[in-house]
PDB file of C-alpha atoms in Angstrom:
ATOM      1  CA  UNK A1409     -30.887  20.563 -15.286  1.00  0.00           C
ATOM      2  CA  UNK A1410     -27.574  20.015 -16.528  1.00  0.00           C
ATOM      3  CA  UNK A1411     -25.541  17.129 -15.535  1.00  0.00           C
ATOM      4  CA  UNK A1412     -21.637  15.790 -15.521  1.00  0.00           C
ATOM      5  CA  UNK A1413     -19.679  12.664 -15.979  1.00  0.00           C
ATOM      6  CA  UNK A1414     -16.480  13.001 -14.315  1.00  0.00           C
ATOM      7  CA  UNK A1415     -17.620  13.568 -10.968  1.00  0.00           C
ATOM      8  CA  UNK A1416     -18.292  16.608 -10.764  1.00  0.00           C
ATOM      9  CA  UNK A1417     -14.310  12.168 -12.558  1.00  0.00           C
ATOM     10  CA  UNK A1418     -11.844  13.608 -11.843  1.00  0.00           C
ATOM     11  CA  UNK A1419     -11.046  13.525 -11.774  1.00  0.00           C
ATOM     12  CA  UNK A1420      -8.032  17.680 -11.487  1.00  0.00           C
ATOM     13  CA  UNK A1421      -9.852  13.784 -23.152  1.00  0.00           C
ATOM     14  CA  UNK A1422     -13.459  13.260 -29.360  1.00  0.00           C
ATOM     15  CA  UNK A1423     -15.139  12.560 -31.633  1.00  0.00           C
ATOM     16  CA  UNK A1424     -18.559  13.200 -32.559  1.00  0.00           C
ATOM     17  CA  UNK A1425     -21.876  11.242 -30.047  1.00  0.00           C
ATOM     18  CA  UNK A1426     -25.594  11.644 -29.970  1.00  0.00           C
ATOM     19  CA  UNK A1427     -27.473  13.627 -27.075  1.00  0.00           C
ATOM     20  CA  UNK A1428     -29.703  11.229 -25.282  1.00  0.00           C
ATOM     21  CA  UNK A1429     -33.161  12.106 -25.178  1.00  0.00           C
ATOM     22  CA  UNK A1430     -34.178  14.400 -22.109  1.00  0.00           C
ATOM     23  CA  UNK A1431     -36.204  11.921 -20.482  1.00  0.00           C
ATOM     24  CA  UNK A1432     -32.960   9.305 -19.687  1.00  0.00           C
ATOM     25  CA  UNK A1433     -30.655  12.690 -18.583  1.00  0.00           C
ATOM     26  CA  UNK A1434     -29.935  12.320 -15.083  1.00  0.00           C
ATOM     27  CA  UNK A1435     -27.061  14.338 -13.266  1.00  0.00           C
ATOM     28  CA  UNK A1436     -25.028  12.368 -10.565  1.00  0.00           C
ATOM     29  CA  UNK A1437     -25.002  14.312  -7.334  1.00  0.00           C
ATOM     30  CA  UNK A1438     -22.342  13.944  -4.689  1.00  0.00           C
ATOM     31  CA  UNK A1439     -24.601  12.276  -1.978  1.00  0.00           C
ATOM     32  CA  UNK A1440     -25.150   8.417  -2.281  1.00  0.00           C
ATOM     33  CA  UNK A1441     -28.473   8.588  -1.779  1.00  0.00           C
ATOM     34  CA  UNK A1442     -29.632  11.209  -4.518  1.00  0.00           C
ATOM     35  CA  UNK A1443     -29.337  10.827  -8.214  1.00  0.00           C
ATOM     36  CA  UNK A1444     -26.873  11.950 -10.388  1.00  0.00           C
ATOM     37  CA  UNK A1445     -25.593  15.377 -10.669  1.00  0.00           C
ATOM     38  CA  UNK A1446     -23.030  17.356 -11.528  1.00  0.00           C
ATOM     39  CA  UNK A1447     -20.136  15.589 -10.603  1.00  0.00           C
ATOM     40  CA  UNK A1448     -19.652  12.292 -13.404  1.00  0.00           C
ATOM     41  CA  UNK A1449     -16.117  11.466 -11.477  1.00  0.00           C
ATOM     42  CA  UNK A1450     -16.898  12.583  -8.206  1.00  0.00           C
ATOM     43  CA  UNK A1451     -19.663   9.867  -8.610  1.00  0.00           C
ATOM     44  CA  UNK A1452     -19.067   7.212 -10.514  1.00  0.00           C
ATOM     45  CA  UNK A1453     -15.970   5.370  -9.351  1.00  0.00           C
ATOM     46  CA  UNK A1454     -17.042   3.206  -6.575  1.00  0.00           C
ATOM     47  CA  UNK A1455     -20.455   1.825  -5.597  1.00  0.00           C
ATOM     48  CA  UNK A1456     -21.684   2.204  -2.219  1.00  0.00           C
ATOM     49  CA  UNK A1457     -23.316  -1.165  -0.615  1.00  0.00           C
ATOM     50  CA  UNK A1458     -26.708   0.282  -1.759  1.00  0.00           C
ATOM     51  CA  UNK A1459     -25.531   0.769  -5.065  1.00  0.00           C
ATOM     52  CA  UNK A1460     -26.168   4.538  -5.419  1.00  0.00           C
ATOM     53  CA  UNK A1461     -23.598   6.789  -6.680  1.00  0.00           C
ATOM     54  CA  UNK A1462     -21.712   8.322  -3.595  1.00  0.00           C
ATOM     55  CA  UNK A1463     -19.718  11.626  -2.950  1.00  0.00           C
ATOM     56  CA  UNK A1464     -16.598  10.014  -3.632  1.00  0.00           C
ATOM     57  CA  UNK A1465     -17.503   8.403  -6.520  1.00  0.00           C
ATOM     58  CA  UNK A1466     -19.524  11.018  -8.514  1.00  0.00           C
ATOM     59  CA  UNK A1467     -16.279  13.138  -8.114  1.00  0.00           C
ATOM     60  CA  UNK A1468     -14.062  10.207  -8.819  1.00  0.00           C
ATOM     61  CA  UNK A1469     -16.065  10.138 -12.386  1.00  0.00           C
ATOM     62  CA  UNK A1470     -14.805  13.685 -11.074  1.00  0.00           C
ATOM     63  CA  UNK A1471     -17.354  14.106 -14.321  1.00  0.00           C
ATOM     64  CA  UNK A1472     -20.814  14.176 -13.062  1.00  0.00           C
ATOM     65  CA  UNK A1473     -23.538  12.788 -15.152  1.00  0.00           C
ATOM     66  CA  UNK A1474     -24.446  16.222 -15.647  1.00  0.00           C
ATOM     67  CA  UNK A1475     -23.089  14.731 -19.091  1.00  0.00           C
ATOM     68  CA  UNK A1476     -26.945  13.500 -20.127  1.00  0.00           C
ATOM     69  CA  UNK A1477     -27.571  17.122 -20.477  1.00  0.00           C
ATOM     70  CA  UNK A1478     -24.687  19.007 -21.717  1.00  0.00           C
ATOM     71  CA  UNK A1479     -23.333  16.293 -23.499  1.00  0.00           C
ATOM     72  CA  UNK A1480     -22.615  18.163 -27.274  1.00  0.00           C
ATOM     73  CA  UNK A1481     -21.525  16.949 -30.439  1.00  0.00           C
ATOM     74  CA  UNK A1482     -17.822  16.975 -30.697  1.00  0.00           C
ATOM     75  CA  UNK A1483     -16.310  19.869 -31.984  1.00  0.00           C
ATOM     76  CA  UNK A1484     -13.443  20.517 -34.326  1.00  0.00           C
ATOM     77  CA  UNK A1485     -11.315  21.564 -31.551  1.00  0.00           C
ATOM     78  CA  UNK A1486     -12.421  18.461 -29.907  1.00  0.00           C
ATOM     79  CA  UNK A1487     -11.536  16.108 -32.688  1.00  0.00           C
ATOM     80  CA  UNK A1488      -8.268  18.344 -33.048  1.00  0.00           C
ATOM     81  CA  UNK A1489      -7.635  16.690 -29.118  1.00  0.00           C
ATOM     82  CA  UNK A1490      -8.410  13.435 -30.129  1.00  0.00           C
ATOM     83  CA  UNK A1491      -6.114  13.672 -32.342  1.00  0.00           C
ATOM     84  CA  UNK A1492      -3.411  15.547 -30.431  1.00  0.00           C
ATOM     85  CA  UNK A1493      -3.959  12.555 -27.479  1.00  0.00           C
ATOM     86  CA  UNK A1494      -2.881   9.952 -30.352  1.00  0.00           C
ATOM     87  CA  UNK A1495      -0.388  11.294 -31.148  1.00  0.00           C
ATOM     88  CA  UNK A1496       0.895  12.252 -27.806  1.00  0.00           C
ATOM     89  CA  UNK A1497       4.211   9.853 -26.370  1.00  0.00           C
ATOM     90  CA  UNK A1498       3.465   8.343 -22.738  1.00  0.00           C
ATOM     91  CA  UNK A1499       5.091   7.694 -20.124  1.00  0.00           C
ATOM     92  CA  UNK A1500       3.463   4.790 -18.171  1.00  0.00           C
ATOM     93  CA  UNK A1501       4.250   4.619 -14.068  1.00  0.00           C
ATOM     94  CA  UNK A1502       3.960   1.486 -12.331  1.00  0.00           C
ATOM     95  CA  UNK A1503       0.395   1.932 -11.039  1.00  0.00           C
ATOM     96  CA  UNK A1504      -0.581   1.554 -14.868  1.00  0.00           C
ATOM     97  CA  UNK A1505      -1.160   5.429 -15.250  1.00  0.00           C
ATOM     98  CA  UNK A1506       0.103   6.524 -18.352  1.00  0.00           C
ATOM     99  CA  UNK A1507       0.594  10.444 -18.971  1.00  0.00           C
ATOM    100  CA  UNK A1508       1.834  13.051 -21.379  1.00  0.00           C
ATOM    101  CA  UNK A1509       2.710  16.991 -20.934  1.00  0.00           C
ATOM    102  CA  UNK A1510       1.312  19.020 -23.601  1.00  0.00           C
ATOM    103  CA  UNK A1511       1.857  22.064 -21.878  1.00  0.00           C
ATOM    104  CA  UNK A1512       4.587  22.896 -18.798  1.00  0.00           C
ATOM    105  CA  UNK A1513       2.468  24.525 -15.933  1.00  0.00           C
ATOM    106  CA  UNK A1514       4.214  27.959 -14.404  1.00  0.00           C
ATOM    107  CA  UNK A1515       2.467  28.171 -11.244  1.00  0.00           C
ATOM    108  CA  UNK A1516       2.574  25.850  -7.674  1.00  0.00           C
ATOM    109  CA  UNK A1517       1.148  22.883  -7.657  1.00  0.00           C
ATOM    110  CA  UNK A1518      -1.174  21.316  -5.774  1.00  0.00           C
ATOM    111  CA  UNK A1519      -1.298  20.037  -2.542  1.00  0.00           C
ATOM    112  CA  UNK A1520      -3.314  16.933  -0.972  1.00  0.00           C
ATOM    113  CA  UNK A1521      -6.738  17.549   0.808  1.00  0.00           C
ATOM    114  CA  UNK A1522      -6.297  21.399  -1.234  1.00  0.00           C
ATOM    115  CA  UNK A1523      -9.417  22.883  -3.270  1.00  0.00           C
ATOM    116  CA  UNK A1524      -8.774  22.897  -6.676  1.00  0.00           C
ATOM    117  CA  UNK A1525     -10.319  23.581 -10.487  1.00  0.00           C
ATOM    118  CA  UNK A1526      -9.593  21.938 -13.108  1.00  0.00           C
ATOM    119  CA  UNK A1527     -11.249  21.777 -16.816  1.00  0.00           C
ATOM    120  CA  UNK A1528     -11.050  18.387 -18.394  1.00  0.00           C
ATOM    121  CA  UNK A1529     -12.404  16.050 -21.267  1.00  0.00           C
ATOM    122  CA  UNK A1530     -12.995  12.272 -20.763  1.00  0.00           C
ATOM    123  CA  UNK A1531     -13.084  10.237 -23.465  1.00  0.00           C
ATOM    124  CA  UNK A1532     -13.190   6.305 -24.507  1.00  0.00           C
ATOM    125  CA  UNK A1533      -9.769   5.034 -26.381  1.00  0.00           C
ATOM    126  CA  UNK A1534     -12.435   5.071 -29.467  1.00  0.00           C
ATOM    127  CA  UNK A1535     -12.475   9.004 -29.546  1.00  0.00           C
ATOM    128  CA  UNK A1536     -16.178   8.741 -28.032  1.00  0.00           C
ATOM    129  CA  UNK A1537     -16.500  11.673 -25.867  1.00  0.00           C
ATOM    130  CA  UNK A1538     -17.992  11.105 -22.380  1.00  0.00           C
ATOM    131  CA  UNK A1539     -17.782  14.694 -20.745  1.00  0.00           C
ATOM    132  CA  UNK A1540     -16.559  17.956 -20.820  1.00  0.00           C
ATOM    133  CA  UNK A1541     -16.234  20.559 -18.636  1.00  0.00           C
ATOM    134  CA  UNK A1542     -15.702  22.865 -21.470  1.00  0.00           C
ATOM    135  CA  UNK A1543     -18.895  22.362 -22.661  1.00  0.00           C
ATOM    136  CA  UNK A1544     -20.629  23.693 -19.294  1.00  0.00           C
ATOM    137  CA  UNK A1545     -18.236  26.376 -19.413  1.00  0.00           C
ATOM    138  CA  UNK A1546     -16.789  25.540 -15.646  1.00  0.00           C
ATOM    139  CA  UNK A1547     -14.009  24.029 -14.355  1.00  0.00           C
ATOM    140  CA  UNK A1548     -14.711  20.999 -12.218  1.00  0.00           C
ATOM    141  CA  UNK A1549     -13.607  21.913  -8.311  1.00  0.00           C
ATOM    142  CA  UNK A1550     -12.493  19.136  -6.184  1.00  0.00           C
ATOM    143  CA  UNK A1551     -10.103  18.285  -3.517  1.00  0.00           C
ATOM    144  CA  UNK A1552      -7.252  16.670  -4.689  1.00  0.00           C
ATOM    145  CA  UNK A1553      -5.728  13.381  -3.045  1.00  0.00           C
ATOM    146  CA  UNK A1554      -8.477  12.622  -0.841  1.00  0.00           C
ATOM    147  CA  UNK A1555     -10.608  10.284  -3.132  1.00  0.00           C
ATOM    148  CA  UNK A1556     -12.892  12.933  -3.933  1.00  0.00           C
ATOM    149  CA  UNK A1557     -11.840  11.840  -7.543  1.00  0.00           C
ATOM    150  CA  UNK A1558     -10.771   9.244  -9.317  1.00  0.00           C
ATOM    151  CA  UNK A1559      -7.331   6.852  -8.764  1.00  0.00           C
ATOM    152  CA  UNK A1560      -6.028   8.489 -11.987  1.00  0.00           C
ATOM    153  CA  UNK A1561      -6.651  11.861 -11.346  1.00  0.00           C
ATOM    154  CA  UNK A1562      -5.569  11.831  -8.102  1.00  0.00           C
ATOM    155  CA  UNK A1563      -2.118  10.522  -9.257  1.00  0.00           C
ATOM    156  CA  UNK A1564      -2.134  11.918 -11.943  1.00  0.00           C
ATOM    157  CA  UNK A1565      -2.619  15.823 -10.996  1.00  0.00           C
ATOM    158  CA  UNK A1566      -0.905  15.876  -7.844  1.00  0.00           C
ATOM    159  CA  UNK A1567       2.203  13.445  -8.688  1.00  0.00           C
ATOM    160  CA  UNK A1568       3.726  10.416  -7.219  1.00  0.00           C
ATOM    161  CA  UNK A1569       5.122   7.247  -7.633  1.00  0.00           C
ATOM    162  CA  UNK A1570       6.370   7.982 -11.152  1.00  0.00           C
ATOM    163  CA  UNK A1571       4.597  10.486 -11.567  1.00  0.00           C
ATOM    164  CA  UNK A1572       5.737  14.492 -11.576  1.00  0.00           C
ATOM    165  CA  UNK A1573       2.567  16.674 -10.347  1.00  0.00           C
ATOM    166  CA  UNK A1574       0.706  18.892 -12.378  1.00  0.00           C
ATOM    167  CA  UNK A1575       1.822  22.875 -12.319  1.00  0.00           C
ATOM    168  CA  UNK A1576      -0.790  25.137 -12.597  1.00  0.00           C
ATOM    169  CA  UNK A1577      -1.333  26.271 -16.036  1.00  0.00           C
ATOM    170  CA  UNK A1578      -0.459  22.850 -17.172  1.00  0.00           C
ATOM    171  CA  UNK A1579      -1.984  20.806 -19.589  1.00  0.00           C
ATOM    172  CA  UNK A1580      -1.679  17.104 -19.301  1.00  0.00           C
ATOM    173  CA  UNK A1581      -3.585  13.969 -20.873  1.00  0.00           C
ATOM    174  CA  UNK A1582      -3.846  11.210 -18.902  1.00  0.00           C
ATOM    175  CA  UNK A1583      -4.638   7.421 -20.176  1.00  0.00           C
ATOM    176  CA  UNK A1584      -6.043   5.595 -16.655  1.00  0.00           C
ATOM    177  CA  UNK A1585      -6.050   1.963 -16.611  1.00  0.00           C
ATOM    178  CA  UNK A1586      -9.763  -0.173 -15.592  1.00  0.00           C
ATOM    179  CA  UNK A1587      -8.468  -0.043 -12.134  1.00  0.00           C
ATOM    180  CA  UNK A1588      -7.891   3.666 -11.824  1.00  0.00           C
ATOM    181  CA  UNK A1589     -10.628   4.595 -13.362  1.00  0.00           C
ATOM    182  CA  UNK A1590     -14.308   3.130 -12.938  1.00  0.00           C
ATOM    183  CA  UNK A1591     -13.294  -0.867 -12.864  1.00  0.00           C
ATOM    184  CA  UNK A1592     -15.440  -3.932 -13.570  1.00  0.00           C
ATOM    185  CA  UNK A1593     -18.646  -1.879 -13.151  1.00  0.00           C
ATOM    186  CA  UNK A1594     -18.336   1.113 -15.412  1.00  0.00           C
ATOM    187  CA  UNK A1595     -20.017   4.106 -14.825  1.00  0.00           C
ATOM    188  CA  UNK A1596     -24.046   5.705 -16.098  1.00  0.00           C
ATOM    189  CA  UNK A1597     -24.872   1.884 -16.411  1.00  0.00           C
ATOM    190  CA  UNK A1598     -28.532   1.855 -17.092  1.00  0.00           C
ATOM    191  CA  UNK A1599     -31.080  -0.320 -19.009  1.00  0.00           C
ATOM    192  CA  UNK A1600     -28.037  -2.692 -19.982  1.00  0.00           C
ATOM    193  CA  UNK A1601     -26.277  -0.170 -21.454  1.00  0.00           C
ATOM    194  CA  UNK A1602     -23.515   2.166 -19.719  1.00  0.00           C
ATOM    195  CA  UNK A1603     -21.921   5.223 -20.410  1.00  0.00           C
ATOM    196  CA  UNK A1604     -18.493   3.924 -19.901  1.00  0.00           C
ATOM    197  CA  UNK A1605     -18.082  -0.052 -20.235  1.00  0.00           C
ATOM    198  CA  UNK A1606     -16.451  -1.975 -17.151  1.00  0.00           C
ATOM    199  CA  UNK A1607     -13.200  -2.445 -17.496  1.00  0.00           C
ATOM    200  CA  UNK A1608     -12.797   0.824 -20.204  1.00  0.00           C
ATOM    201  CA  UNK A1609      -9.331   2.431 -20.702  1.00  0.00           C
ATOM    202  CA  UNK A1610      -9.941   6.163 -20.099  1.00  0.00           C
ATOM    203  CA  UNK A1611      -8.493   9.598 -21.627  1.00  0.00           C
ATOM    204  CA  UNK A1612      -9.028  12.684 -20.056  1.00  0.00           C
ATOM    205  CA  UNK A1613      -7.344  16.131 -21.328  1.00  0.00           C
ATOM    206  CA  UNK A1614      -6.840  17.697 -18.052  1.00  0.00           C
ATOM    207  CA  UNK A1615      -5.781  21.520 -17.692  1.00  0.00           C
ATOM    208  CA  UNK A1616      -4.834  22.917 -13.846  1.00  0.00           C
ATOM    209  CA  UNK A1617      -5.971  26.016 -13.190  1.00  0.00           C
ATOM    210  CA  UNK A1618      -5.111  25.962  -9.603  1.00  0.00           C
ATOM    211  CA  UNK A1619      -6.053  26.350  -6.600  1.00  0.00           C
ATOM    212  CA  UNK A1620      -9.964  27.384  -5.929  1.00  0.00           C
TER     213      UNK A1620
END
């Protein structure tokens, strides 16, 4: 069964990492009450009172910890991002979202409570990669602006308060802030150990494809 970090976290960033062992993989789904599936973002940004992953925040990972089993060794063209996203000059909004064009987008862009796709790659400020959508080979689908994903990837796909949205075609990385991101609790905590520390700064390499 293969799983996903971002939510599907965004949720619409690497260096090389070990595959965990079959046996711990376990894919976030978007329903509170099941475990994780495919959607890391969707469900990982905000605990429910029963403290299973929900809809919202397995897409809000908008990476779903479908990352235990698809989680790869980094590539060259993934360290070539890392190093690409270091280089990269931010701009930083007031929310704390910081972002960078790499590529212009040439189509519409998107519109809140719309379907979208969008390929992405999360990573830790240390170059650790987290997820990849790449790596499944499918673009994570969400709707955008309706906390399906992420803070961050809301704002930072669809645009505001700073912010310019996303074009389709575009190619933007995004550095989210604790708060926008997973917060104080982190996200594929288990056995004392987690898959992204509370209170981690997050990168994501996001490209918008459009609309689904």
């Amino acid at each position: 069964m293969a799983t996903t970090l971002v939510s599907h976290i965004s949720i619409k960033c690497s260096s090389s990492i070990s595959t965990p062992s079959n046996k711990h993989h376990q894919a976030i789904k978007p329903c509170c009450s099941k475990p994780i599936t495919n959607n890391y973002i969707q469900h990982l940004s905000k605990p429910t009172e029963s403290s299973a992953f929900s809809r919202r925040e397995a897409i809000r990972f908008g990476l779903c910890l479908n990352f235990f089993d698809n989680l790869l060794p980094a590539s060259a063209a993934a360290e070539s991002n890392t190093a690409t996203a270091a280089a990269c000059e931010f701009t930083v909004a007031d929310s704390g979202l910081a972002f960078c064009d790499k590529v212009v987008g040439y189509g519409s862009q998107a519109e809140k409570g719309q379907l979208i796709k969008a390929h992405y790659v999360g990573k830790l400020v240390s170059g650790k990669v987290f997820d990849s959508s790449y790596n499944r080979g499918k673009p994570l689908t969400f709707r955008i602006g309706v906390g399906e994903v992420i803070k961050g990837w809301d704002q930072g796909i669809l645009g505001g308060d700073g912010v310019p949205p996303m074009l389709a075609g575009g190619k933007r990385t995004l550095k989210l802030p604790p708060q926008l991101g997973y917060g104080m609790r982190g996200a594929g905590c288990k056995g004392g150990s987690c898959i992204i520390p509370p209170d981690s700064v997050l990168l994501f390499d996001v490209e918008f494809i459009g609309k689904a």
